[in-house]
Amino acid sequence: GANRALKSGKSLLPAGVSGVSGSFERGDCVAITLVNGAAVAFGISSYSSTEAAALIGLKTSEIEAVLGYPARAALVHRNDMAV
């Protein structure tokens, strides 16, 4: 579902993520890949790898409870992404 959403111009939300690999910080460029490792997009991460891993599969409304602060809905916003 996340791949279709990205190809139709939508942001990458935590609910569509099944895993996080590597170490990165907020503002770093990351590859967005399929489960098989094929890259489908690149973008600027709104979260560090540690934060992103904690958000896997969550609904946007659940992010603040996990991180402890109001946060962005998208892991990678569509305006910060190349598909």
N, CA, C and O atoms as a CHARMM CRD file, in Angstrom:
* protein
*
  332
    1    1 GLY  N      0.80900  -1.20100   0.00000 PROA 1      0.00000
    2    1 GLY  CA     0.00000   0.00000   0.00000 PROA 1      0.00000
    3    1 GLY  C      0.85000   1.26100   0.00000 PROA 1      0.00000
    4    1 GLY  O      0.51600   2.23100  -0.68100 PROA 1      0.00000
    5    2 ALA  N      1.94200   1.26100   0.75300 PROA 2      0.00000
    6    2 ALA  CA     2.79800   2.44500   0.83400 PROA 2      0.00000
    7    2 ALA  C      3.41000   2.76900  -0.52600 PROA 2      0.00000
    8    2 ALA  O      3.52500   3.93900  -0.89000 PROA 2      0.00000
    9    3 ASN  N      3.80000   1.74800  -1.27300 PROA 3      0.00000
   10    3 ASN  CA     4.38700   1.96900  -2.59700 PROA 3      0.00000
   11    3 ASN  C      3.38800   2.66400  -3.51800 PROA 3      0.00000
   12    3 ASN  O      3.75200   3.60900  -4.21800 PROA 3      0.00000
   13    4 ARG  N      2.13700   2.20900  -3.52700 PROA 4      0.00000
   14    4 ARG  CA     1.10200   2.85400  -4.34100 PROA 4      0.00000
   15    4 ARG  C      0.90000   4.30200  -3.90100 PROA 4      0.00000
   16    4 ARG  O      0.76600   5.19500  -4.73800 PROA 4      0.00000
   17    5 ALA  N      0.87700   4.53400  -2.58700 PROA 5      0.00000
   18    5 ALA  CA     0.67300   5.88500  -2.06500 PROA 5      0.00000
   19    5 ALA  C      1.80600   6.81000  -2.50600 PROA 5      0.00000
   20    5 ALA  O      1.55500   7.94300  -2.91700 PROA 5      0.00000
   21    6 LEU  N      3.03900   6.33800  -2.42600 PROA 6      0.00000
   22    6 LEU  CA     4.18200   7.15200  -2.83100 PROA 6      0.00000
   23    6 LEU  C      4.11500   7.48200  -4.31900 PROA 6      0.00000
   24    6 LEU  O      4.37300   8.61800  -4.71800 PROA 6      0.00000
   25    7 LYS  N      3.77100   6.49900  -5.13100 PROA 7      0.00000
   26    7 LYS  CA     3.70000   6.71500  -6.57500 PROA 7      0.00000
   27    7 LYS  C      2.56500   7.64800  -6.96900 PROA 7      0.00000
   28    7 LYS  O      2.58700   8.23300  -8.05200 PROA 7      0.00000
   29    8 SER  N      1.56500   7.79000  -6.08900 PROA 8      0.00000
   30    8 SER  CA     0.46700   8.71700  -6.38000 PROA 8      0.00000
   31    8 SER  C      0.69500  10.07700  -5.72200 PROA 8      0.00000
   32    8 SER  O     -0.21200  10.90800  -5.68300 PROA 8      0.00000
   33    9 GLY  N      1.92100  10.30900  -5.19800 PROA 9      0.00000
   34    9 GLY  CA     2.27700  11.61800  -4.68300 PROA 9      0.00000
   35    9 GLY  C      1.99300  11.84800  -3.21000 PROA 9      0.00000
   36    9 GLY  O      1.94200  12.99600  -2.76900 PROA 9      0.00000
   37   10 LYS  N      1.80900  10.79800  -2.44800 PROA 10     0.00000
   38   10 LYS  CA     1.52700  10.94900  -1.01900 PROA 10     0.00000
   39   10 LYS  C      2.79600  10.82100  -0.19900 PROA 10     0.00000
   40   10 LYS  O      3.81100  10.31000  -0.67200 PROA 10     0.00000
   41   11 SER  N      2.72400  11.29500   1.04000 PROA 11     0.00000
   42   11 SER  CA     3.83700  11.21000   1.98200 PROA 11     0.00000
   43   11 SER  C      3.96500   9.80100   2.54400 PROA 11     0.00000
   44   11 SER  O      3.02400   9.01000   2.47600 PROA 11     0.00000
   45   12 LEU  N      5.13300   9.49200   3.09900 PROA 12     0.00000
   46   12 LEU  CA     5.35300   8.20800   3.75400 PROA 12     0.00000
   47   12 LEU  C      4.96700   8.34200   5.22300 PROA 12     0.00000
   48   12 LEU  O      5.61400   9.06100   5.98300 PROA 12     0.00000
   49   13 LEU  N      3.90900   7.64400   5.61000 PROA 13     0.00000
   50   13 LEU  CA     3.41400   7.67400   6.98100 PROA 13     0.00000
   51   13 LEU  C      3.89500   6.43600   7.73700 PROA 13     0.00000
   52   13 LEU  O      4.16800   5.40900   7.11500 PROA 13     0.00000
   53   14 PRO  N      4.00200   6.51100   9.05300 PROA 14     0.00000
   54   14 PRO  CA     4.47200   5.36100   9.83500 PROA 14     0.00000
   55   14 PRO  C      3.65100   4.09200   9.61200 PROA 14     0.00000
   56   14 PRO  O      4.19900   2.99000   9.64300 PROA 14     0.00000
   57   15 ALA  N      2.35500   4.23300   9.39000 PROA 15     0.00000
   58   15 ALA  CA     1.49300   3.05900   9.20300 PROA 15     0.00000
   59   15 ALA  C      1.92500   2.22400   8.00700 PROA 15     0.00000
   60   15 ALA  O      1.66100   1.02100   7.98100 PROA 15     0.00000
   61   16 GLY  N      2.57600   2.81800   7.02400 PROA 16     0.00000
   62   16 GLY  CA     2.99100   2.09100   5.82600 PROA 16     0.00000
   63   16 GLY  C      4.40000   1.53800   5.88200 PROA 16     0.00000
   64   16 GLY  O      4.88900   0.98600   4.89600 PROA 16     0.00000
   65   17 VAL  N      5.06200   1.67800   7.02400 PROA 17     0.00000
   66   17 VAL  CA     6.45800   1.25800   7.14600 PROA 17     0.00000
   67   17 VAL  C      6.53900  -0.08300   7.87300 PROA 17     0.00000
   68   17 VAL  O      5.87900  -0.28500   8.89300 PROA 17     0.00000
   69   18 SER  N      7.34800  -0.99200   7.34400 PROA 18     0.00000
   70   18 SER  CA     7.50400  -2.30200   7.98000 PROA 18     0.00000
   71   18 SER  C      8.88200  -2.49000   8.60700 PROA 18     0.00000
   72   18 SER  O      9.10500  -3.47100   9.31700 PROA 18     0.00000
   73   19 GLY  N      9.80400  -1.57300   8.35800 PROA 19     0.00000
   74   19 GLY  CA    11.12500  -1.69600   8.95000 PROA 19     0.00000
   75   19 GLY  C     11.96800  -0.46500   8.69100 PROA 19     0.00000
   76   19 GLY  O     11.70300   0.31100   7.77300 PROA 19     0.00000
   77   20 VAL  N     12.99500  -0.30100   9.52300 PROA 20     0.00000
   78   20 VAL  CA    13.96000   0.79300   9.38400 PROA 20     0.00000
   79   20 VAL  C     15.34100   0.16500   9.47200 PROA 20     0.00000
   80   20 VAL  O     15.60400  -0.63400  10.37000 PROA 20     0.00000
   81   21 SER  N     16.22500   0.52000   8.54600 PROA 21     0.00000
   82   21 SER  CA    17.58300  -0.00300   8.60800 PROA 21     0.00000
   83   21 SER  C     18.58100   1.13200   8.50700 PROA 21     0.00000
   84   21 SER  O     18.29700   2.18300   7.93200 PROA 21     0.00000
   85   22 GLY  N     19.73400   0.90900   9.06500 PROA 22     0.00000
   86   22 GLY  CA    20.77900   1.91500   9.04200 PROA 22     0.00000
   87   22 GLY  C     20.58600   2.94600  10.13200 PROA 22     0.00000
   88   22 GLY  O     19.61400   2.91300  10.88600 PROA 22     0.00000
   89   23 SER  N     21.52600   3.85200  10.19500 PROA 23     0.00000
   90   23 SER  CA    21.50900   4.91800  11.19100 PROA 23     0.00000
   91   23 SER  C     21.43800   6.25200  10.46500 PROA 23     0.00000
   92   23 SER  O     22.24600   6.52500   9.57800 PROA 23     0.00000
   93   24 PHE  N     20.47600   7.08100  10.84000 PROA 24     0.00000
   94   24 PHE  CA    20.35000   8.39300  10.22300 PROA 24     0.00000
   95   24 PHE  C     19.71900   9.35900  11.21700 PROA 24     0.00000
   96   24 PHE  O     19.11000   8.94400  12.20300 PROA 24     0.00000
   97   25 GLU  N     19.87000  10.63100  10.95000 PROA 25     0.00000
   98   25 GLU  CA    19.32500  11.69400  11.79100 PROA 25     0.00000
   99   25 GLU  C     18.23700  12.42300  11.03700 PROA 25     0.00000
  100   25 GLU  O     18.12000  12.30300   9.81700 PROA 25     0.00000
  101   26 ARG  N     17.44800  13.17300  11.76500 PROA 26     0.00000
  102   26 ARG  CA    16.43400  14.01900  11.14000 PROA 26     0.00000
  103   26 ARG  C     17.13700  14.94700  10.15000 PROA 26     0.00000
  104   26 ARG  O     18.16500  15.54000  10.47600 PROA 26     0.00000
  105   27 GLY  N     16.58800  15.07300   8.95000 PROA 27     0.00000
  106   27 GLY  CA    17.17700  15.93200   7.92800 PROA 27     0.00000
  107   27 GLY  C     18.09600  15.20400   6.96900 PROA 27     0.00000
  108   27 GLY  O     18.50900  15.77100   5.95700 PROA 27     0.00000
  109   28 ASP  N     18.42400  13.95300   7.27000 PROA 28     0.00000
  110   28 ASP  CA    19.26400  13.17200   6.36300 PROA 28     0.00000
  111   28 ASP  C     18.43500  12.64200   5.19400 PROA 28     0.00000
  112   28 ASP  O     17.22800  12.43300   5.31900 PROA 28     0.00000
  113   29 CYS  N     19.09200  12.43000   4.07200 PROA 29     0.00000
  114   29 CYS  CA    18.45100  11.81200   2.91800 PROA 29     0.00000
  115   29 CYS  C     18.42400  10.29600   3.13800 PROA 29     0.00000
  116   29 CYS  O     19.43700   9.69300   3.49200 PROA 29     0.00000
  117   30 VAL  N     17.26400   9.69700   2.92600 PROA 30     0.00000
  118   30 VAL  CA    17.11200   8.25400   3.11800 PROA 30     0.00000
  119   30 VAL  C     16.50400   7.62600   1.87200 PROA 30     0.00000
  120   30 VAL  O     15.79100   8.28000   1.11000 PROA 30     0.00000
  121   31 ALA  N     16.79600   6.35600   1.68300 PROA 31     0.00000
  122   31 ALA  CA    16.17800   5.57400   0.61500 PROA 31     0.00000
  123   31 ALA  C     14.93700   4.90500   1.18300 PROA 31     0.00000
  124   31 ALA  O     14.96000   4.37500   2.29300 PROA 31     0.00000
  125   32 ILE  N     13.87400   4.93300   0.43000 PROA 32     0.00000
  126   32 ILE  CA    12.64000   4.23800   0.80000 PROA 32     0.00000
  127   32 ILE  C     12.58200   3.02100  -0.10000 PROA 32     0.00000
  128   32 ILE  O     12.52200   3.14400  -1.32300 PROA 32     0.00000
  129   33 THR  N     12.59900   1.84600   0.50900 PROA 33     0.00000
  130   33 THR  CA    12.70600   0.60600  -0.24900 PROA 33     0.00000
  131   33 THR  C     11.52800  -0.32400  -0.00300 PROA 33     0.00000
  132   33 THR  O     10.81100  -0.21000   0.99200 PROA 33     0.00000
  133   34 LEU  N     11.35400  -1.23700  -0.92800 PROA 34     0.00000
  134   34 LEU  CA    10.39600  -2.32000  -0.76000 PROA 34     0.00000
  135   34 LEU  C     11.01600  -3.37200   0.15300 PROA 34     0.00000
  136   34 LEU  O     12.20700  -3.29700   0.45600 PROA 34     0.00000
  137   35 VAL  N     10.24800  -4.32400   0.58500 PROA 35     0.00000
  138   35 VAL  CA    10.74900  -5.39200   1.45100 PROA 35     0.00000
  139   35 VAL  C     11.91900  -6.12600   0.78800 PROA 35     0.00000
  140   35 VAL  O     12.82500  -6.59000   1.48000 PROA 35     0.00000
  141   36 ASN  N     11.90900  -6.23600  -0.53300 PROA 36     0.00000
  142   36 ASN  CA    12.98200  -6.92800  -1.25100 PROA 36     0.00000
  143   36 ASN  C     14.24200  -6.07400  -1.42400 PROA 36     0.00000
  144   36 ASN  O     15.22600  -6.53700  -2.00100 PROA 36     0.00000
  145   37 GLY  N     14.21800  -4.83400  -0.93000 PROA 37     0.00000
  146   37 GLY  CA    15.38800  -3.96400  -0.99100 PROA 37     0.00000
  147   37 GLY  C     15.42800  -3.00600  -2.16200 PROA 37     0.00000
  148   37 GLY  O     16.31000  -2.15000  -2.22100 PROA 37     0.00000
  149   38 ALA  N     14.49800  -3.12500  -3.09500 PROA 38     0.00000
  150   38 ALA  CA    14.47400  -2.22900  -4.26100 PROA 38     0.00000
  151   38 ALA  C     14.04100  -0.83000  -3.83900 PROA 38     0.00000
  152   38 ALA  O     12.99200  -0.66200  -3.21600 PROA 38     0.00000
  153   39 ALA  N     14.85100   0.17700  -4.17800 PROA 39     0.00000
  154   39 ALA  CA    14.52700   1.56600  -3.83900 PROA 39     0.00000
  155   39 ALA  C     13.37900   2.06700  -4.70600 PROA 39     0.00000
  156   39 ALA  O     13.39800   1.90000  -5.92600 PROA 39     0.00000
  157   40 VAL  N     12.37700   2.68400  -4.07400 PROA 40     0.00000
  158   40 VAL  CA    11.24400   3.24700  -4.81500 PROA 40     0.00000
  159   40 VAL  C     11.20000   4.76400  -4.71300 PROA 40     0.00000
  160   40 VAL  O     10.51700   5.42400  -5.49600 PROA 40     0.00000
  161   41 ALA  N     11.93800   5.32400  -3.73400 PROA 41     0.00000
  162   41 ALA  CA    11.96800   6.77800  -3.56200 PROA 41     0.00000
  163   41 ALA  C     13.13600   7.15200  -2.66000 PROA 41     0.00000
  164   41 ALA  O     13.71600   6.30800  -1.97800 PROA 41     0.00000
  165   42 PHE  N     13.46400   8.43900  -2.67300 PROA 42     0.00000
  166   42 PHE  CA    14.47500   9.00300  -1.78100 PROA 42     0.00000
  167   42 PHE  C     13.87700  10.26300  -1.18400 PROA 42     0.00000
  168   42 PHE  O     13.12600  10.97300  -1.85300 PROA 42     0.00000
  169   43 GLY  N     14.20500  10.54600   0.07300 PROA 43     0.00000
  170   43 GLY  CA    13.64700  11.74000   0.67200 PROA 43     0.00000
  171   43 GLY  C     14.37500  12.15400   1.93400 PROA 43     0.00000
  172   43 GLY  O     15.26900  11.45800   2.41600 PROA 43     0.00000
  173   44 ILE  N     13.97700  13.29700   2.45700 PROA 44     0.00000
  174   44 ILE  CA    14.56200  13.84700   3.67600 PROA 44     0.00000
  175   44 ILE  C     13.73000  13.36700   4.85600 PROA 44     0.00000
  176   44 ILE  O     12.52300  13.59900   4.91500 PROA 44     0.00000
  177   45 SER  N     14.37800  12.71000   5.77600 PROA 45     0.00000
  178   45 SER  CA    13.68200  12.12700   6.91900 PROA 45     0.00000
  179   45 SER  C     13.27100  13.18800   7.93900 PROA 45     0.00000
  180   45 SER  O     14.04100  14.09400   8.25600 PROA 45     0.00000
  181   46 SER  N     12.05700  13.05900   8.44200 PROA 46     0.00000
  182   46 SER  CA    11.55700  13.95100   9.48900 PROA 46     0.00000
  183   46 SER  C     11.96500  13.46500  10.88300 PROA 46     0.00000
  184   46 SER  O     11.75300  14.15900  11.87700 PROA 46     0.00000
  185   47 TYR  N     12.54900  12.27100  10.94300 PROA 47     0.00000
  186   47 TYR  CA    12.90700  11.64900  12.22100 PROA 47     0.00000
  187   47 TYR  C     14.26800  10.98400  12.13500 PROA 47     0.00000
  188   47 TYR  O     14.75900  10.69900  11.04200 PROA 47     0.00000
  189   48 SER  N     14.87700  10.73700  13.28600 PROA 48     0.00000
  190   48 SER  CA    16.09600   9.93700  13.34400 PROA 48     0.00000
  191   48 SER  C     15.71400   8.47100  13.14100 PROA 48     0.00000
  192   48 SER  O     14.53600   8.12100  13.21400 PROA 48     0.00000
  193   49 SER  N     16.69000   7.62500  12.89000 PROA 49     0.00000
  194   49 SER  CA    16.40900   6.19900  12.71200 PROA 49     0.00000
  195   49 SER  C     15.81300   5.59200  13.98000 PROA 49     0.00000
  196   49 SER  O     14.94400   4.72400  13.89300 PROA 49     0.00000
  197   50 THR  N     16.25400   6.02400  15.13300 PROA 50     0.00000
  198   50 THR  CA    15.72100   5.50700  16.40300 PROA 50     0.00000
  199   50 THR  C     14.25100   5.87900  16.55700 PROA 50     0.00000
  200   50 THR  O     13.42700   5.04300  16.92800 PROA 50     0.00000
  201   51 GLU  N     13.92700   7.13800  16.27200 PROA 51     0.00000
  202   51 GLU  CA    12.53300   7.57400  16.36500 PROA 51     0.00000
  203   51 GLU  C     11.67300   6.87000  15.31900 PROA 51     0.00000
  204   51 GLU  O     10.57500   6.40600  15.62600 PROA 51     0.00000
  205   52 ALA  N     12.16700   6.79100  14.09300 PROA 52     0.00000
  206   52 ALA  CA    11.40600   6.14900  13.01800 PROA 52     0.00000
  207   52 ALA  C     11.10600   4.69300  13.36000 PROA 52     0.00000
  208   52 ALA  O     10.00000   4.21100  13.11700 PROA 52     0.00000
  209   53 ALA  N     12.08700   3.99500  13.92200 PROA 53     0.00000
  210   53 ALA  CA    11.87800   2.59200  14.29700 PROA 53     0.00000
  211   53 ALA  C     10.78800   2.46100  15.35800 PROA 53     0.00000
  212   53 ALA  O     10.03200   1.49000  15.35700 PROA 53     0.00000
  213   54 ALA  N     10.70900   3.42300  16.25100 PROA 54     0.00000
  214   54 ALA  CA     9.68400   3.38800  17.30300 PROA 54     0.00000
  215   54 ALA  C      8.28200   3.66000  16.75000 PROA 54     0.00000
  216   54 ALA  O      7.28600   3.33100  17.39400 PROA 54     0.00000
  217   55 LEU  N      8.20500   4.25200  15.57600 PROA 55     0.00000
  218   55 LEU  CA     6.91900   4.63600  14.99400 PROA 55     0.00000
  219   55 LEU  C      6.37300   3.64000  13.97000 PROA 55     0.00000
  220   55 LEU  O      5.26200   3.82500  13.47400 PROA 55     0.00000
  221   56 ILE  N      7.11400   2.60800  13.64800 PROA 56     0.00000
  222   56 ILE  CA     6.70300   1.64800  12.61900 PROA 56     0.00000
  223   56 ILE  C      5.27300   1.16300  12.87300 PROA 56     0.00000
  224   56 ILE  O      4.93600   0.68900  13.95800 PROA 56     0.00000
  225   57 GLY  N      4.45400   1.29700  11.84000 PROA 57     0.00000
  226   57 GLY  CA     3.09800   0.77200  11.87900 PROA 57     0.00000
  227   57 GLY  C      2.07900   1.59600  12.63600 PROA 57     0.00000
  228   57 GLY  O      0.90400   1.23100  12.67300 PROA 57     0.00000
  229   58 LEU  N      2.49600   2.70400  13.24400 PROA 58     0.00000
  230   58 LEU  CA     1.56700   3.50200  14.04800 PROA 58     0.00000
  231   58 LEU  C      0.70900   4.43000  13.20700 PROA 58     0.00000
  232   58 LEU  O      1.09000   4.83200  12.10700 PROA 58     0.00000
  233   59 LYS  N     -0.44300   4.75900  13.73800 PROA 59     0.00000
  234   59 LYS  CA    -1.29200   5.78700  13.15400 PROA 59     0.00000
  235   59 LYS  C     -0.72400   7.14300  13.55900 PROA 59     0.00000
  236   59 LYS  O     -0.06900   7.26200  14.59400 PROA 59     0.00000
  237   60 THR  N     -0.97300   8.15000  12.75100 PROA 60     0.00000
  238   60 THR  CA    -0.48600   9.50000  13.03200 PROA 60     0.00000
  239   60 THR  C     -0.89600   9.96800  14.42100 PROA 60     0.00000
  240   60 THR  O     -0.11100  10.62100  15.10800 PROA 60     0.00000
  241   61 SER  N     -2.09500   9.64900  14.83700 PROA 61     0.00000
  242   61 SER  CA    -2.60200  10.08500  16.14300 PROA 61     0.00000
  243   61 SER  C     -1.85700   9.45400  17.31700 PROA 61     0.00000
  244   61 SER  O     -2.01100   9.90900  18.45000 PROA 61     0.00000
  245   62 GLU  N     -1.06200   8.42600  17.07700 PROA 62     0.00000
  246   62 GLU  CA    -0.32800   7.73700  18.13900 PROA 62     0.00000
  247   62 GLU  C      1.10800   8.23100  18.31400 PROA 62     0.00000
  248   62 GLU  O      1.77500   7.85200  19.27600 PROA 62     0.00000
  249   63 ILE  N      1.58600   9.06200  17.40600 PROA 63     0.00000
  250   63 ILE  CA     2.99000   9.48000  17.41200 PROA 63     0.00000
  251   63 ILE  C      3.35800  10.24000  18.68300 PROA 63     0.00000
  252   63 ILE  O      4.37000   9.92900  19.31100 PROA 63     0.00000
  253   64 GLU  N      2.56200  11.22300  19.06800 PROA 64     0.00000
  254   64 GLU  CA     2.89600  12.04400  20.23500 PROA 64     0.00000
  255   64 GLU  C      3.01900  11.20400  21.50000 PROA 64     0.00000
  256   64 GLU  O      3.90600  11.45700  22.31400 PROA 64     0.00000
  257   65 ALA  N      2.16200  10.22200  21.68200 PROA 65     0.00000
  258   65 ALA  CA     2.22000   9.37600  22.87900 PROA 65     0.00000
  259   65 ALA  C      3.52200   8.57200  22.93600 PROA 65     0.00000
  260   65 ALA  O      4.05400   8.33400  24.02000 PROA 65     0.00000
  261   66 VAL  N      4.03300   8.15800  21.78600 PROA 66     0.00000
  262   66 VAL  CA     5.25800   7.36200  21.74500 PROA 66     0.00000
  263   66 VAL  C      6.49400   8.24200  21.93100 PROA 66     0.00000
  264   66 VAL  O      7.39300   7.89400  22.69800 PROA 66     0.00000
  265   67 LEU  N      6.54200   9.38000  21.23200 PROA 67     0.00000
  266   67 LEU  CA     7.73300  10.23900  21.28300 PROA 67     0.00000
  267   67 LEU  C      7.73200  11.20600  22.45900 PROA 67     0.00000
  268   67 LEU  O      8.79100  11.65300  22.89800 PROA 67     0.00000
  269   68 GLY  N      6.54500  11.53000  22.97000 PROA 68     0.00000
  270   68 GLY  CA     6.46300  12.44800  24.10300 PROA 68     0.00000
  271   68 GLY  C      6.41400  13.91100  23.71700 PROA 68     0.00000
  272   68 GLY  O      6.50800  14.78400  24.58000 PROA 68     0.00000
  273   69 TYR  N      6.27000  14.18700  22.44000 PROA 69     0.00000
  274   69 TYR  CA     6.14600  15.57300  21.98300 PROA 69     0.00000
  275   69 TYR  C      5.33400  15.59800  20.69600 PROA 69     0.00000
  276   69 TYR  O      5.31200  14.61100  19.96000 PROA 69     0.00000
  277   70 PRO  N      4.65900  16.72700  20.41300 PROA 70     0.00000
  278   70 PRO  CA     3.91100  16.82900  19.15200 PROA 70     0.00000
  279   70 PRO  C      4.88800  16.71200  17.98400 PROA 70     0.00000
  280   70 PRO  O      5.94500  17.34200  17.97900 PROA 70     0.00000
  281   71 ALA  N      4.52600  15.91200  17.01700 PROA 71     0.00000
  282   71 ALA  CA     5.47000  15.64000  15.94100 PROA 71     0.00000
  283   71 ALA  C      4.79200  15.69500  14.58300 PROA 71     0.00000
  284   71 ALA  O      3.57300  15.83100  14.47900 PROA 71     0.00000
  285   72 ARG  N      5.60900  15.58700  13.55200 PROA 72     0.00000
  286   72 ARG  CA     5.10200  15.57300  12.18300 PROA 72     0.00000
  287   72 ARG  C      4.41700  14.24700  11.89200 PROA 72     0.00000
  288   72 ARG  O      4.79900  13.20700  12.42900 PROA 72     0.00000
  289   73 ALA  N      3.40400  14.29400  11.03700 PROA 73     0.00000
  290   73 ALA  CA     2.65200  13.08600  10.68500 PROA 73     0.00000
  291   73 ALA  C      3.45800  12.16100   9.78500 PROA 73     0.00000
  292   73 ALA  O      3.36900  10.94000   9.91800 PROA 73     0.00000
  293   74 ALA  N      4.24200  12.72000   8.87600 PROA 74     0.00000
  294   74 ALA  CA     4.94700  11.91200   7.87500 PROA 74     0.00000
  295   74 ALA  C      6.38200  11.63200   8.28600 PROA 74     0.00000
  296   74 ALA  O      7.06700  12.49500   8.83400 PROA 74     0.00000
  297   75 LEU  N      6.82800  10.40800   8.01200 PROA 75     0.00000
  298   75 LEU  CA     8.24400  10.09400   8.19400 PROA 75     0.00000
  299   75 LEU  C      9.05900  10.81500   7.13400 PROA 75     0.00000
  300   75 LEU  O     10.13400  11.34600   7.41200 PROA 75     0.00000
  301   76 VAL  N      8.52900  10.82700   5.90500 PROA 76     0.00000
  302   76 VAL  CA     9.10000  11.60500   4.80200 PROA 76     0.00000
  303   76 VAL  C      7.93000  12.29400   4.10600 PROA 76     0.00000
  304   76 VAL  O      7.04100  11.63000   3.57200 PROA 76     0.00000
  305   77 HSD  N      7.93200  13.61900   4.11400 PROA 77     0.00000
  306   77 HSD  CA     6.84000  14.36900   3.48700 PROA 77     0.00000
  307   77 HSD  C      7.00600  14.36500   1.98000 PROA 77     0.00000
  308   77 HSD  O      8.12900  14.37100   1.47500 PROA 77     0.00000
  309   78 ARG  N      5.90300  14.35300   1.26600 PROA 78     0.00000
  310   78 ARG  CA     5.93800  14.28300  -0.20200 PROA 78     0.00000
  311   78 ARG  C      6.70700  15.45000  -0.82200 PROA 78     0.00000
  312   78 ARG  O      7.28500  15.30000  -1.89900 PROA 78     0.00000
  313   79 ASN  N      6.72400  16.61900  -0.15500 PROA 79     0.00000
  314   79 ASN  CA     7.46700  17.76600  -0.69000 PROA 79     0.00000
  315   79 ASN  C      8.97400  17.60000  -0.55300 PROA 79     0.00000
  316   79 ASN  O      9.74500  18.34600  -1.15700 PROA 79     0.00000
  317   80 ASP  N      9.39400  16.61600   0.24600 PROA 80     0.00000
  318   80 ASP  CA    10.81300  16.36600   0.47200 PROA 80     0.00000
  319   80 ASP  C     11.23800  15.03300  -0.12000 PROA 80     0.00000
  320   80 ASP  O     12.16700  14.39700   0.37700 PROA 80     0.00000
  321   81 MET  N     10.55200  14.60400  -1.19300 PROA 81     0.00000
  322   81 MET  CA    10.76300  13.26600  -1.73200 PROA 81     0.00000
  323   81 MET  C     10.87700  13.27600  -3.25000 PROA 81     0.00000
  324   81 MET  O     10.22300  14.05900  -3.93900 PROA 81     0.00000
  325   82 ALA  N     11.72400  12.38600  -3.75000 PROA 82     0.00000
  326   82 ALA  CA    11.83500  12.13000  -5.18400 PROA 82     0.00000
  327   82 ALA  C     11.48000  10.67300  -5.41300 PROA 82     0.00000
  328   82 ALA  O     12.09000   9.77400  -4.83400 PROA 82     0.00000
  329   83 VAL  N     10.47900  10.44500  -6.26900 PROA 83     0.00000
  330   83 VAL  CA    10.01200   9.06200  -6.52100 PROA 83     0.00000
  331   83 VAL  C     10.53800   8.60700  -7.86500 PROA 83     0.00000
  332   83 VAL  O     10.27100   7.48000  -8.28200 PROA 83     0.00000
